[in-house]
Short mmCIF file of C-alpha atoms (C1' of nucleotides) in Angstrom, two decimals:
data_model
loop_
_atom_site.label_atom_id
_atom_site.label_comp_id
_atom_site.label_asym_id
_atom_site.label_seq_id
_atom_site.Cartn_x
_atom_site.Cartn_y
_atom_site.Cartn_z
CA MET P 80 58.84 16.06 8.62
CA SER P 81 62.20 14.43 8.05
CA LYS P 82 63.92 12.45 10.77
CA THR P 83 66.62 15.07 11.14
CA GLN P 84 64.05 17.81 11.77
CA LYS P 85 64.78 19.41 15.10
CA GLY P 86 63.12 22.33 16.77
CA LYS P 87 59.99 24.12 15.79
CA TYR P 88 61.12 25.62 12.48
CA GLN P 89 64.23 24.04 11.10
CA ASN P 90 63.26 24.92 7.54
CA LYS P 91 64.57 28.20 6.19
CA ASN P 92 61.92 28.19 3.47
CA VAL P 93 59.19 28.62 6.02
CA TYR P 94 60.79 31.92 6.94
CA LEU P 95 61.30 32.96 3.32
CA ASN P 96 57.66 32.28 2.49
CA ALA P 97 56.46 34.18 5.52
CA ALA P 98 58.68 37.09 4.51
CA PHE P 99 57.21 37.05 0.99
CA ASP P 100 53.67 37.06 2.37
CA ILE P 101 54.43 40.07 4.51
CA ILE P 102 56.23 41.91 1.71
CA LYS P 103 53.28 41.39 -0.60
CA GLU P 104 51.12 43.01 2.03
CA VAL P 105 53.22 45.90 3.32
CA GLY P 106 56.32 46.20 1.11
CA VAL P 107 59.96 45.36 1.76
CA ASP P 108 60.57 48.51 3.74
CA LYS P 109 57.99 47.60 6.35
CA LEU P 110 59.09 43.99 6.72
CA THR P 111 60.15 43.47 10.31
CA MET P 112 61.61 40.53 12.15
CA ARG P 113 58.73 40.72 14.59
CA LYS P 114 56.14 40.40 11.84
CA VAL P 115 57.84 37.30 10.49
CA ALA P 116 57.96 35.86 13.97
CA ASP P 117 54.29 36.68 14.60
CA GLN P 118 53.15 35.11 11.35
CA LEU P 119 54.99 31.92 12.25
CA ASP P 120 53.85 32.11 15.86
CA VAL P 121 57.44 32.03 16.98
CA SER P 122 59.38 34.13 19.42
CA PRO P 123 61.43 37.07 18.16
CA MET P 124 63.83 35.96 16.94
CA TYR P 125 64.68 32.36 16.39
CA LYS P 126 67.63 32.62 14.11
CA HIS P 127 68.12 30.92 10.83
CA PHE P 128 69.40 34.27 9.80
CA ALA P 129 72.00 36.03 11.89
CA ASN P 130 70.15 39.31 11.46
CA LYS P 131 67.66 41.13 9.30
CA ASP P 132 70.18 41.74 6.52
CA GLU P 133 70.79 38.01 6.14
CA LEU P 134 67.09 37.40 5.83
CA LEU P 135 66.69 40.16 3.25
CA LYS P 136 69.63 38.88 1.22
CA ALA P 137 68.02 35.45 1.00
CA VAL P 138 64.63 36.92 0.13
CA LEU P 139 66.14 39.11 -2.60
CA ASP P 140 67.82 36.18 -4.31
CA GLU P 141 64.59 34.22 -4.15
CA PHE P 142 62.76 37.21 -5.60
CA ILE P 143 65.12 37.20 -8.57
CA ALA P 144 64.51 33.51 -9.13
CA ARG P 145 60.76 33.95 -9.01
CA ALA P 146 60.82 36.91 -11.41
CA ASP P 147 61.85 34.35 -14.03
CA ILE P 148 62.94 36.82 -16.66
CA LEU P 149 65.12 34.73 -18.97
CA PRO P 150 63.52 34.53 -22.43
CA ALA P 151 63.61 31.68 -24.93
CA ASP P 152 67.02 31.13 -26.43
CA GLU P 153 65.88 31.41 -30.06
CA LEU P 154 65.37 35.18 -29.98
CA PRO P 155 67.96 37.34 -31.73
CA TRP P 156 70.29 39.02 -29.24
CA ASP P 157 68.75 42.49 -29.42
CA GLN P 158 65.22 41.25 -28.75
CA TRP P 159 66.61 38.95 -26.07
CA VAL P 160 68.29 41.89 -24.30
CA SER P 161 65.15 43.97 -24.58
CA PHE P 162 63.05 41.15 -23.15
CA VAL P 163 65.33 40.70 -20.14
CA ALA P 164 65.53 44.41 -19.43
CA LYS P 165 61.77 44.88 -19.60
CA GLY P 166 61.20 41.79 -17.49
CA MET P 167 63.49 43.14 -14.78
CA PHE P 168 61.86 46.52 -15.03
CA ARG P 169 58.40 45.06 -14.58
CA ALA P 170 59.43 42.80 -11.71
CA LEU P 171 61.08 45.63 -9.81
CA GLN P 172 58.35 48.11 -10.62
CA GLY P 173 55.94 45.93 -8.71
CA GLU P 174 58.22 45.96 -5.70
CA THR P 175 60.12 49.22 -5.69
CA SER P 176 60.87 48.78 -2.06
CA TRP P 177 63.55 46.32 -3.23
CA LEU P 178 65.57 49.10 -4.83
CA PRO P 179 67.52 50.28 -1.81
CA LEU P 180 68.80 46.75 -1.31
CA LEU P 181 70.20 46.16 -4.78
CA GLY P 182 73.32 48.15 -4.04
CA THR P 183 73.92 46.89 -0.55
CA PHE P 184 74.00 43.12 -0.95
CA ASP P 185 76.35 40.85 -2.81
CA VAL P 186 74.70 38.94 -5.62
CA GLY P 187 73.23 35.56 -4.78
CA ASP P 188 73.25 32.42 -6.87
CA ASN P 189 70.12 33.25 -8.82
CA ALA P 190 71.33 36.71 -9.77
CA LEU P 191 74.58 35.14 -10.91
CA GLN P 192 72.67 32.76 -13.15
CA VAL P 193 71.04 35.65 -14.97
CA THR P 194 74.40 37.35 -15.46
CA LEU P 195 75.96 34.25 -16.96
CA SER P 196 73.04 33.62 -19.31
CA PHE P 197 73.21 37.20 -20.53
CA VAL P 198 76.94 37.10 -21.17
CA ASN P 199 76.67 33.77 -23.00
CA LYS P 200 73.85 35.03 -25.20
CA LEU P 201 75.81 38.06 -26.31
CA MET P 202 79.03 36.15 -26.87
CA ALA P 203 77.14 33.74 -29.11
CA ALA P 204 76.03 36.80 -31.08
CA GLY P 205 79.60 37.91 -31.69
CA PHE P 206 80.37 40.18 -28.75
CA SER P 207 83.63 39.77 -26.88
CA PHE P 208 83.48 38.74 -23.26
CA ALA P 209 84.30 42.24 -22.03
CA GLN P 210 81.69 43.78 -24.33
CA ALA P 211 79.07 41.32 -23.20
CA LEU P 212 79.75 41.94 -19.53
CA GLU P 213 79.72 45.70 -20.01
CA ALA P 214 76.46 45.45 -21.92
CA TYR P 215 74.98 43.50 -19.03
CA LEU P 216 76.11 46.04 -16.47
CA ALA P 217 74.88 48.97 -18.56
CA MET P 218 71.49 47.28 -18.90
CA ILE P 219 71.27 46.76 -15.14
CA HIS P 220 72.12 50.42 -14.60
CA LEU P 221 69.34 51.48 -16.91
CA VAL P 222 66.82 49.18 -15.28
CA ILE P 223 67.66 50.30 -11.75
CA GLY P 224 67.63 53.96 -12.73
CA ALA P 225 64.42 53.62 -14.71
CA VAL P 226 62.58 51.91 -11.86
CA THR P 227 63.91 54.47 -9.40
CA LEU P 228 62.61 57.39 -11.43
CA GLN P 229 59.41 55.75 -12.60
CA SER P 230 57.61 56.40 -9.34
CA THR P 231 58.55 60.09 -9.24
CA MET P 232 57.53 60.59 -12.85
CA GLY P 233 54.34 58.60 -12.55
CA ARG P 234 53.18 60.73 -9.66
CA GLY P 235 52.64 63.70 -11.94
CA ASN P 236 55.18 66.18 -10.72
CA GLN P 237 53.31 69.29 -11.70
CA ALA P 238 56.25 71.55 -10.89
CA LEU P 239 58.41 69.84 -13.48
CA LEU P 240 55.67 69.90 -16.09
CA ASP P 241 54.98 73.59 -15.59
CA SER P 242 58.59 74.65 -15.63
CA ILE P 243 59.45 72.68 -18.72
CA ALA P 244 56.32 73.78 -20.52
CA GLY P 245 57.60 77.30 -19.91
CA THR P 246 60.37 76.74 -22.43
CA GLY P 247 57.60 76.72 -25.01
CA SER P 248 59.40 74.35 -27.32
CA ILE P 249 56.94 71.53 -27.00
CA SER P 250 53.24 70.94 -26.58
CA THR P 251 52.07 69.76 -23.19
CA LYS P 252 50.74 66.64 -24.85
CA GLN P 253 54.12 65.79 -26.33
CA LEU P 254 55.77 66.55 -23.02
CA LYS P 255 53.49 64.21 -21.14
CA GLN P 256 54.12 61.48 -23.67
CA THR P 257 57.85 61.76 -23.08
CA ILE P 258 57.65 61.85 -19.31
CA PHE P 259 54.87 59.38 -18.66
CA GLN P 260 56.05 56.54 -20.86
CA ASP P 261 57.71 53.59 -19.14
CA GLN P 262 61.10 54.95 -18.20
CA ILE P 263 62.82 51.81 -19.45
CA ASP P 264 61.67 52.60 -23.00
CA ILE P 265 63.76 55.77 -22.96
CA GLY P 266 67.26 54.43 -22.38
CA LEU P 267 66.88 50.87 -23.64
CA PRO P 268 66.56 51.68 -27.36
CA LEU P 269 69.61 53.91 -27.06
CA LEU P 270 71.60 51.13 -25.42
CA ILE P 271 70.65 48.58 -28.05
CA GLU P 272 71.50 51.02 -30.84
CA ALA P 273 74.93 51.56 -29.38
CA LEU P 274 75.51 47.84 -28.91
CA ARG P 275 74.47 47.15 -32.49
CA GLY P 276 77.05 49.63 -33.68
CA ARG P 277 79.77 47.94 -31.69
CA VAL P 278 79.18 44.37 -32.71
CA GLN P 279 79.03 45.24 -36.38
CA TYR P 280 82.54 46.66 -36.49
CA GLU P 281 83.96 43.83 -34.46
CA MET K 427 68.61 88.52 13.81
CA SER K 428 65.88 90.21 11.86
CA LYS K 429 63.06 92.03 13.57
CA THR K 430 60.56 89.44 12.42
CA GLN K 431 62.53 86.65 14.06
CA LYS K 432 60.28 84.82 16.48
CA GLY K 433 60.93 81.80 18.56
CA LYS K 434 64.19 80.00 19.13
CA TYR K 435 64.87 78.76 15.62
CA GLN K 436 62.83 80.49 12.98
CA ASN K 437 65.46 79.87 10.36
CA LYS K 438 65.06 76.72 8.31
CA ASN K 439 68.69 76.85 7.27
CA VAL K 440 69.82 76.16 10.79
CA TYR K 441 68.02 72.84 10.53
CA LEU K 442 69.38 72.10 7.09
CA ASN K 443 72.94 72.74 8.20
CA ALA K 444 72.54 70.59 11.27
CA ALA K 445 71.14 67.82 9.07
CA PHE K 446 74.15 68.09 6.75
CA ASP K 447 76.55 67.88 9.69
CA ILE K 448 74.89 64.73 10.93
CA ILE K 449 74.72 63.16 7.48
CA LYS K 450 78.43 63.79 6.96
CA GLU K 451 79.05 61.91 10.18
CA VAL K 452 76.62 58.99 10.04
CA GLY K 453 75.01 58.93 6.56
CA VAL K 454 71.51 59.82 5.42
CA ASP K 455 70.05 56.51 6.57
CA LYS K 456 71.02 57.17 10.19
CA LEU K 457 69.81 60.76 10.26
CA THR K 458 67.10 61.05 12.88
CA MET K 459 64.87 63.87 13.99
CA ARG K 460 66.18 63.42 17.50
CA LYS K 461 69.80 63.90 16.41
CA VAL K 462 68.93 67.12 14.63
CA ALA K 463 67.09 68.31 17.73
CA ASP K 464 69.98 67.36 20.00
CA GLN K 465 72.56 69.14 17.86
CA LEU K 466 70.47 72.30 17.98
CA ASP K 467 69.68 71.83 21.66
CA VAL K 468 66.00 71.91 20.86
CA SER K 469 63.17 69.70 21.88
CA PRO K 470 62.05 66.92 19.53
CA MET K 471 60.50 68.22 17.35
CA TYR K 472 59.90 71.84 16.77
CA LYS K 473 58.48 71.81 13.30
CA HIS K 474 59.71 73.73 10.36
CA PHE K 475 59.13 70.49 8.60
CA ALA K 476 55.89 68.65 9.00
CA ASN K 477 57.75 65.37 9.29
CA LYS K 478 61.02 63.63 8.51
CA ASP K 479 60.19 63.31 4.81
CA GLU K 480 59.79 67.06 4.48
CA LEU K 481 63.17 67.60 6.08
CA LEU K 482 64.80 65.03 3.81
CA LYS K 483 63.23 66.54 0.71
CA ALA K 484 64.68 69.94 1.58
CA VAL K 485 68.08 68.45 2.38
CA LEU K 486 68.14 66.53 -0.90
CA ASP K 487 67.48 69.61 -2.99
CA GLU K 488 70.17 71.50 -1.09
CA PHE K 489 72.53 68.57 -1.70
CA ILE K 490 71.92 68.87 -5.43
CA ALA K 491 72.67 72.59 -5.32
CA ARG K 492 75.90 72.05 -3.42
CA ALA K 493 77.07 69.31 -5.77
CA ASP K 494 77.42 72.10 -8.31
CA ILE K 495 77.79 69.88 -11.33
CA LEU K 496 76.95 72.19 -14.24
CA PRO K 497 80.05 72.65 -16.44
CA ALA K 498 81.11 75.70 -18.43
CA ASP K 499 78.86 76.45 -21.36
CA GLU K 500 81.64 76.44 -23.97
CA LEU K 501 82.11 72.68 -23.95
CA PRO K 502 80.76 70.71 -26.92
CA TRP K 503 77.57 68.89 -26.02
CA ASP K 504 79.08 65.41 -25.72
CA GLN K 505 81.78 66.53 -23.31
CA TRP K 506 79.21 68.62 -21.47
CA VAL K 507 76.94 65.59 -20.99
CA SER K 508 79.86 63.46 -19.88
CA PHE K 509 80.93 66.11 -17.38
CA VAL K 510 77.47 66.37 -15.84
CA ALA K 511 77.03 62.60 -15.61
CA LYS K 512 80.40 62.07 -13.97
CA GLY K 513 79.79 64.95 -11.61
CA MET K 514 76.51 63.45 -10.48
CA PHE K 515 78.10 60.05 -10.17
CA ARG K 516 80.88 61.39 -7.96
CA ALA K 517 78.54 63.42 -5.79
CA LEU K 518 76.24 60.49 -5.18
CA GLN K 519 79.07 58.02 -4.76
CA GLY K 520 80.19 60.02 -1.75
CA GLU K 521 76.73 59.76 -0.25
CA THR K 522 75.14 56.56 -1.45
CA SER K 523 72.69 56.73 1.39
CA TRP K 524 70.89 59.32 -0.75
CA LEU K 525 69.95 56.74 -3.36
CA PRO K 526 66.80 55.35 -1.78
CA LEU K 527 65.35 58.85 -1.69
CA LEU K 528 65.83 59.75 -5.35
CA GLY K 529 62.78 57.79 -6.39
CA THR K 530 60.54 58.76 -3.53
CA PHE K 531 60.57 62.56 -3.61
CA ASP K 532 59.41 65.02 -6.20
CA VAL K 533 62.18 67.12 -7.68
CA GLY K 534 62.98 70.39 -5.98
CA ASP K 535 63.91 73.70 -7.55
CA ASN K 536 67.61 72.97 -7.77
CA ALA K 537 67.08 69.62 -9.46
CA LEU K 538 64.78 71.34 -11.91
CA GLN K 539 67.48 73.86 -12.73
CA VAL K 540 69.85 71.08 -13.74
CA THR K 541 67.19 69.50 -15.94
CA LEU K 542 66.49 72.74 -17.76
CA SER K 543 70.19 73.50 -18.33
CA PHE K 544 70.69 70.03 -19.75
CA VAL K 545 67.77 70.28 -22.13
CA ASN K 546 68.82 73.73 -23.31
CA LYS K 547 72.38 72.61 -23.95
CA LEU K 548 71.28 69.71 -26.12
CA MET K 549 68.71 71.73 -28.02
CA ALA K 550 71.40 74.27 -28.83
CA ALA K 551 73.39 71.37 -30.24
CA GLY K 552 70.60 70.40 -32.61
CA PHE K 553 68.54 67.91 -30.64
CA SER K 554 64.78 68.21 -30.58
CA PHE K 555 63.12 68.93 -27.27
CA ALA K 556 61.87 65.38 -26.88
CA GLN K 557 65.30 63.98 -27.73
CA ALA K 558 67.00 66.28 -25.27
CA LEU K 559 64.62 65.37 -22.47
CA GLU K 560 64.96 61.67 -23.18
CA ALA K 561 68.74 62.02 -23.22
CA TYR K 562 68.56 63.68 -19.83
CA LEU K 563 66.38 60.95 -18.36
CA ALA K 564 68.55 58.17 -19.82
CA MET K 565 71.62 59.83 -18.32
CA ILE K 566 69.97 60.04 -14.91
CA HIS K 567 69.04 56.37 -15.15
CA LEU K 568 72.63 55.43 -15.89
CA VAL K 569 73.97 57.54 -13.04
CA ILE K 570 71.54 56.15 -10.49
CA GLY K 571 72.13 52.58 -11.62
CA ALA K 572 75.89 53.02 -11.74
CA VAL K 573 76.06 54.44 -8.23
CA THR K 574 73.76 51.70 -6.96
CA LEU K 575 75.93 48.93 -8.34
CA GLN K 576 79.27 50.60 -7.64
CA SER K 577 79.24 49.67 -3.98
CA THR K 578 78.43 46.01 -4.63
CA MET K 579 81.12 45.76 -7.28
CA GLY K 580 83.72 47.63 -5.31
CA ARG K 581 83.35 45.27 -2.40
CA GLY K 582 85.02 42.44 -4.29
CA ASN K 583 82.24 39.94 -4.76
CA GLN K 584 84.45 36.90 -4.95
CA ALA K 585 81.51 34.64 -5.87
CA LEU K 586 80.85 36.61 -9.03
CA LEU K 587 84.53 36.70 -9.98
CA ASP K 588 84.98 32.96 -9.50
CA SER K 589 81.86 31.99 -11.38
CA ILE K 590 82.56 34.20 -14.33
CA ALA K 591 86.20 33.20 -14.47
CA GLY K 592 84.86 29.66 -14.87
CA THR K 593 83.66 30.53 -18.35
CA GLY K 594 87.36 30.65 -19.23
CA SER K 595 86.88 33.25 -21.91
CA ILE K 596 88.82 36.00 -20.21
CA SER K 597 91.82 36.46 -17.97
CA THR K 598 91.16 37.34 -14.37
CA LYS K 599 93.06 40.59 -14.88
CA GLN K 600 90.81 41.61 -17.77
CA LEU K 601 87.77 40.62 -15.78
CA LYS K 602 88.76 42.75 -12.82
CA GLN K 603 89.41 45.69 -15.11
CA THR K 604 85.88 45.43 -16.45
CA ILE K 605 84.22 45.04 -13.09
CA PHE K 606 86.27 47.38 -10.97
CA GLN K 607 86.24 50.44 -13.21
CA ASP K 608 83.90 53.26 -12.29
CA GLN K 609 80.52 51.90 -13.25
CA ILE K 610 79.56 55.18 -14.92
CA ASP K 611 82.34 54.64 -17.49
CA ILE K 612 80.53 51.53 -18.74
CA GLY K 613 77.18 52.90 -19.86
CA LEU K 614 78.04 56.55 -20.47
CA PRO K 615 80.17 56.04 -23.61
CA LEU K 616 77.41 53.85 -25.03
CA LEU K 617 74.80 56.54 -24.35
CA ILE K 618 76.88 59.26 -25.97
CA GLU K 619 77.55 57.08 -29.01
CA ALA K 620 73.85 56.50 -29.46
CA LEU K 621 73.03 60.19 -29.03
CA ARG K 622 75.68 61.15 -31.57
CA GLY K 623 74.07 58.81 -34.06
CA ARG K 624 70.69 60.40 -33.54
CA VAL K 625 71.61 64.05 -33.81
CA GLN K 626 73.56 63.49 -37.03
CA TYR K 627 70.59 62.16 -38.94
CA GLU K 628 68.32 64.85 -37.66
"C1'" DA U 472 69.61 21.81 22.67
"C1'" DC U 473 66.00 24.54 21.60
"C1'" DC U 474 63.01 28.25 22.29
"C1'" DT U 475 60.93 32.14 24.89
"C1'" DG U 476 59.81 36.74 26.12
"C1'" DA U 477 61.34 40.46 28.77
"C1'" DA U 478 64.68 44.00 28.29
"C1'" DC U 479 67.79 47.41 26.01
"C1'" DA U 480 68.61 51.09 23.17
"C1'" DC U 481 66.77 53.12 19.80
"C1'" DC U 482 63.03 55.24 16.21
"C1'" DG U 483 58.94 59.00 14.31
"C1'" DT U 484 55.31 61.39 15.98
"C1'" DT U 485 51.90 63.46 19.18
"C1'" DC U 486 50.18 66.40 22.65
"C1'" DA U 487 49.13 68.04 27.38
"C1'" DA U 488 51.53 71.10 29.98
"C1'" DG U 489 54.37 74.93 30.89
"C1'" DT U 490 56.30 79.83 29.84
"C1'" DA A 934 52.44 81.97 20.62
"C1'" DC A 935 56.13 79.23 21.29
"C1'" DC A 936 58.47 75.40 23.06
"C1'" DT A 937 59.07 71.27 26.05
"C1'" DG A 938 59.53 66.55 27.32
"C1'" DA A 939 56.95 62.69 28.55
"C1'" DA A 940 54.36 59.25 26.21
"C1'" DC A 941 52.82 56.10 22.44
"C1'" DA A 942 53.57 52.67 19.28
"C1'" DC A 943 56.85 50.86 17.11
"C1'" DC A 944 61.92 48.96 15.66
"C1'" DG A 945 66.50 45.30 15.72
"C1'" DT A 946 68.92 42.71 18.75
"C1'" DT A 947 70.36 40.34 23.04
"C1'" DC A 948 70.23 37.11 26.67
"C1'" DA A 949 68.86 35.07 31.16
"C1'" DA A 950 65.58 31.87 32.00
"C1'" DG A 951 62.76 28.05 31.13
"C1'" DT A 952 61.68 23.27 28.92
#
DNA sequence: ACCTGAACACCGTTCAAGT
DNA sequence: ACCTGAACACCGTTCAAGT
């Protein structure tokens, strides 16, 4: 307890940790201000955060920091990109309830750090700034889209399987292999191929 | 009124249309069962749909049908793919509140129709079935990701601009051009480049 | 100044009761 | 058989009242 501590819960981190506990238990979508308050034995709602959105924004940025997806700097750029993309995919796959928030909040400091590292890595490999930034954005698009679809695909989706099998151009086994692989492994190789083509003719 | 009509609102479409009216006004996220009931002057809730999810699933598939994004068949495959992707992007951009649902529901009949058209088009152009299906999934990933990020980017995001400008490797004007373009125009050309490379060495 | 907890205006969903 | 609307168990947010 520092000398400047005032009130029951001056420390924002106490709230962030409580939020993480609850999210681990019930998912982001079922996080409520009341549950945070209950866990801390505090009235709804003592405000470090003006409203629920402010809390979620802070939790999201902390989530990005904890995901810790930046690889070692020695990797060649294409492996580096692949590592980051798969790391993001895995982190988000474990918490798909984050997805709806990615488009609604401005990036926080930790997200920004990832962006800058990515751009620097690709510029060191010979990409222009604009190319590097576009590569970053395209990778994010793929990750978000892949995580979004992963759950639908993973669930089986018999209707889709049946209908597609009806075209008769592929064995069911092959079809399942295509659909049930990690979605990120579909677009990511294509992205890296395209990037490789661009940097070579720089 | 058909002879088999029973009860006040036998017709599911009445509910779908009411839902669309409300969504146009307040967005998908603020659609409630009560609002649908009120608009139809019906008690909450006479059930054509077992619950809110069932209603949303039906509305989503109808939304896909209305988006009407399949282009004319005469286009070469790369333009055809680009047309579909941009059409989806535009449709979803107008209703971003749909995004959270894309990963939670199984595909409906209308979504399936789009998938099959896409796969057929690419197979006619020389792609294998697996390639065509992967191309479709990668395109969907890009569209979902692009729409998700579009709103964050469009909003300005001064923190990101400032921080990146600090790298000094690009003029602010160039930076804004990269960030503020339609997000779909970033990844889509890369995807099509990569696909072109694959079909040629088939 | 700091914190409480009742209150307000909502939700999705259920179900006894009416027609 | 069909439909109602009150009720239940929740929300986010506000704010008079207490300490």
